[in-house]
Amino acid sequence: MADVMDLPFTDWLPRQRWYAGRTRQLTGVAPRVAVPLGDQDGLGLDLVLLEANFAQGPPERYQVIVRWRDQPVDAYPAIATIGPAGGRIGYDALYDAEAARHLLELIATTTTRGETVFAAEPGVTLPVDAQPRVSGAEQSNTSVIFGRAAMLKVFRRVTAGINPDIELNRVLGRAGNRHVARLLGSVETSWDGEPFALAMVNEFAADATEGWDMAVAETRDLRADGDFSAEARRLGEAVASVHAGLSQQLGTQSVPFPMAVLSERLAAAADAVDQLRQHVSSIEALYRRLAGQQITVQRVHGDLHLGQVLRTAQGWLVIDFEGEPGQPLDERRRPDSPVRDVAGMLRSFDYAAHKWLAEGAGSGSVDAARAWVRRAEDAFCAGYAAVAGADPRDAADLLAAYELDKAIYEAAYEARYRPDWLPIPMGAISRLLS
Ligand code: ATP
Ligand code: MG
């Protein structure tokens, strides 16, 4: 721990893309836990948990794995250099091929170091000899890709509790669901008596296209006769299959429609967004129609949209089961209506079409965009119905309520960060109420 204590984390942490404390006044960053991970060959490697403290409010906790070198190594990117301590130099180990492979090896062999457990899923083989590289994706964690076979996602900001991404990927993977990137392993620890998820390894879908890129590319069928409908249908089937897997493995419950929760969110958003106020009474009226009803809830994705699905040669994969970012873990793991996921996906079709419009589509294109969205929605719901046995559109009020809830969230977000985009959710709200 001695050298770890001397590393200049207070300098290094705020420069990382995944640092989440930018709006707060940082007073210092200190290592609280250091787990030696090196091997008999003297690979200098420490897993470090940091506590970032702020002038006000609670601390944030972060994970960094430190690779120690005696001499500077030019091959690492500048961002990987933490700094000198005790006559050595500390680097972010994920950029070091030998260290990254060693981490995968610890998982492959199911190893415990102190309180930290590296575990492979039963019966899997990990590509421990593959060449590792850090993913270039804009993300809030850091992923290392091994060849074309596996992806190690190292969580950066860590929070106490069960991580839903590992939990649901494990359940679906063990049940043999074909629409998730199979979980291969995980790293978990305990800190101050509470569990913390540190990393997960999934099968890497090497030639996958992100759903968002695919949909935006396929909006060309606004102009010609290309067809996203077939893809949207298969996507609906995949989402229904994931929902069925989750309900079979983790169960369902019947609860009253959560009118109070949705109304509260509506009131908060209407306080912040003037344009929303004219719609409050009609939205409330719709929620009231549902108020007495029992609805079925289960574990769901919780933040489903076109950016959370990958199209591979074999079909669609649903990824990133973390739930709605910014919410506490307990809330993200709470059972919810599967219609929430359906609504999230339908809303993102609308955004895909608007992206095409924003890129300078000609006159008459607003109608073409609407028609494209409708075709994608119809195909998605039909695909969903084919697997689930019920069409989400049959519960029209419920679907509208969750679409409104999502559009209200979008309106609050757009009003704050991208006012030019506010008309997208506002248009949707008007349509849903008409
Ligand atoms: P975010 O901050 O956006 O939530 P994250 O750190 O939680 O990101 P993911 O969303 O899981 O990370 O993954 C980031 C990106 O990596 C995805 O958008 C996708 O393009 C790619 N990706 C994730 N999992 C896989 C996989 N199994 N196979 C191929 N690519 C993947
Ligand atoms: Mg994520």
XYZ file of C-alpha atoms in Angstrom, residues 91-258:
168
model
C 0.409 3.149 -14.967
C -3.226 2.276 -15.669
C -2.797 -1.470 -16.120
C -5.568 -1.866 -18.694
C -3.237 -0.362 -21.315
C -0.591 -3.011 -20.598
C -1.081 -6.232 -22.568
C 0.713 -8.429 -20.056
C -1.328 -7.039 -17.157
C -4.631 -7.280 -19.031
C -3.915 -10.924 -19.886
C -3.012 -11.598 -16.268
C -6.388 -10.198 -15.151
C -8.178 -12.496 -17.593
C -6.068 -15.404 -16.351
C -7.104 -14.698 -12.736
C -10.730 -14.907 -13.859
C -10.152 -18.006 -16.025
C -8.621 -19.875 -13.092
C -11.207 -18.618 -10.567
C -8.915 -16.993 -8.004
C -9.476 -15.257 -4.681
C -7.131 -12.499 -3.503
C -8.086 -11.198 -0.078
C -11.729 -10.189 -0.301
C -11.645 -10.052 -4.093
C -13.063 -12.936 -6.092
C -12.203 -13.484 -9.754
C -14.626 -16.060 -11.141
C -15.275 -17.759 -14.474
C -18.814 -18.814 -15.312
C -19.282 -22.592 -15.245
C -18.074 -24.373 -18.359
C -16.676 -21.380 -20.256
C -13.264 -20.984 -21.867
C -11.562 -17.599 -21.726
C -9.242 -16.450 -24.531
C -6.225 -15.917 -22.253
C -3.758 -15.926 -25.160
C -5.591 -13.387 -27.311
C -4.154 -9.916 -27.924
C -5.841 -7.298 -25.664
C -6.678 -3.723 -26.680
C -8.618 -0.983 -24.898
C -11.929 -0.209 -26.635
C -12.214 3.269 -28.139
C -15.945 3.550 -27.343
C -17.183 6.643 -25.500
C -18.175 4.952 -22.287
C -18.376 5.424 -18.546
C -16.318 2.289 -17.857
C -13.215 0.911 -19.558
C -13.451 -2.171 -21.759
C -10.562 -4.325 -22.920
C -11.195 -6.480 -25.992
C -9.306 -9.776 -26.274
C -8.833 -10.678 -29.925
C -12.286 -11.247 -31.342
C -13.539 -13.376 -28.481
C -14.099 -11.559 -25.187
C -14.617 -8.134 -23.698
C -13.542 -7.301 -20.139
C -15.512 -4.335 -18.823
C -13.807 -2.822 -15.771
C -16.225 -0.690 -13.779
C -14.748 2.675 -12.936
C -17.152 4.372 -10.562
C -18.160 1.629 -8.158
C -21.197 1.519 -5.866
C -22.198 -0.905 -3.145
C -24.750 -3.559 -4.026
C -25.588 -6.174 -6.601
C -24.712 -5.034 -10.111
C -27.720 -5.644 -12.375
C -25.554 -5.914 -15.514
C -23.706 -8.951 -14.115
C -26.801 -10.322 -12.399
C -29.087 -10.316 -15.448
C -26.398 -11.336 -17.942
C -25.614 -14.290 -15.676
C -29.233 -15.390 -15.414
C -29.864 -15.051 -19.153
C -26.528 -16.612 -20.132
C -27.035 -19.637 -17.907
C -30.551 -20.053 -19.303
C -29.022 -20.178 -22.785
C -30.703 -17.025 -24.098
C -29.320 -16.245 -27.574
C -29.977 -12.515 -27.389
C -27.345 -11.553 -24.829
C -23.559 -11.479 -25.090
C -22.853 -14.535 -22.938
C -21.335 -13.720 -19.527
C -17.961 -15.441 -19.190
C -16.744 -14.176 -15.827
C -16.829 -11.488 -13.170
C -14.802 -9.794 -10.449
C -16.424 -8.870 -7.168
C -15.145 -7.658 -3.818
C -16.350 -6.640 -0.417
C -15.461 -3.266 1.055
C -16.600 -2.023 4.465
C -18.788 -5.122 4.652
C -20.659 -4.364 1.433
C -20.420 -6.109 -1.958
C -18.962 -4.215 -4.924
C -18.904 -5.407 -8.538
C -15.563 -4.593 -10.161
C -15.604 -6.130 -13.635
C -17.340 -8.489 -16.023
C -16.277 -10.471 -19.090
C -18.693 -11.097 -21.931
C -18.465 -12.742 -25.298
C -17.384 -10.090 -27.788
C -19.577 -9.687 -30.853
C -16.755 -8.906 -33.262
C -18.628 -7.703 -36.349
C -21.626 -6.191 -34.622
C -23.314 -2.956 -35.689
C -24.893 -0.787 -33.028
C -28.675 -0.579 -33.363
C -28.569 3.188 -33.471
C -26.102 3.274 -36.397
C -28.086 0.630 -38.174
C -31.419 2.426 -37.779
C -30.004 5.774 -38.869
C -28.368 4.143 -41.902
C -31.627 2.369 -42.676
C -33.632 5.571 -42.603
C -32.557 5.587 -46.241
C -35.755 3.653 -46.769
C -37.417 7.011 -46.180
C -36.189 7.806 -49.637
C -36.018 4.483 -51.386
C -37.580 1.128 -50.678
C -34.995 -0.212 -48.286
C -36.497 -1.812 -45.244
C -35.797 -1.483 -41.544
C -39.077 -3.258 -40.806
C -37.578 -6.721 -41.090
C -34.815 -5.722 -38.638
C -37.260 -4.022 -36.285
C -39.365 -7.165 -36.260
C -36.378 -9.333 -35.331
C -35.445 -6.780 -32.682
C -38.950 -7.066 -31.204
C -38.546 -10.845 -31.107
C -35.186 -10.512 -29.348
C -36.506 -8.144 -26.680
C -39.508 -10.403 -26.045
C -37.170 -13.384 -25.712
C -35.061 -11.513 -23.133
C -38.207 -10.547 -21.215
C -39.447 -14.146 -21.280
C -36.061 -15.370 -20.029
C -36.070 -12.871 -17.170
C -39.628 -13.655 -16.104
C -39.040 -17.433 -16.266
C -35.841 -17.208 -14.215
C -36.703 -14.437 -11.771
C -40.490 -14.426 -11.661
C -43.268 -11.890 -12.051
C -45.545 -10.027 -9.669
C -48.853 -8.279 -9.975
C -48.883 -4.712 -8.623
C -51.150 -1.678 -8.979
C -50.227 0.683 -11.827
C -47.675 3.060 -10.207
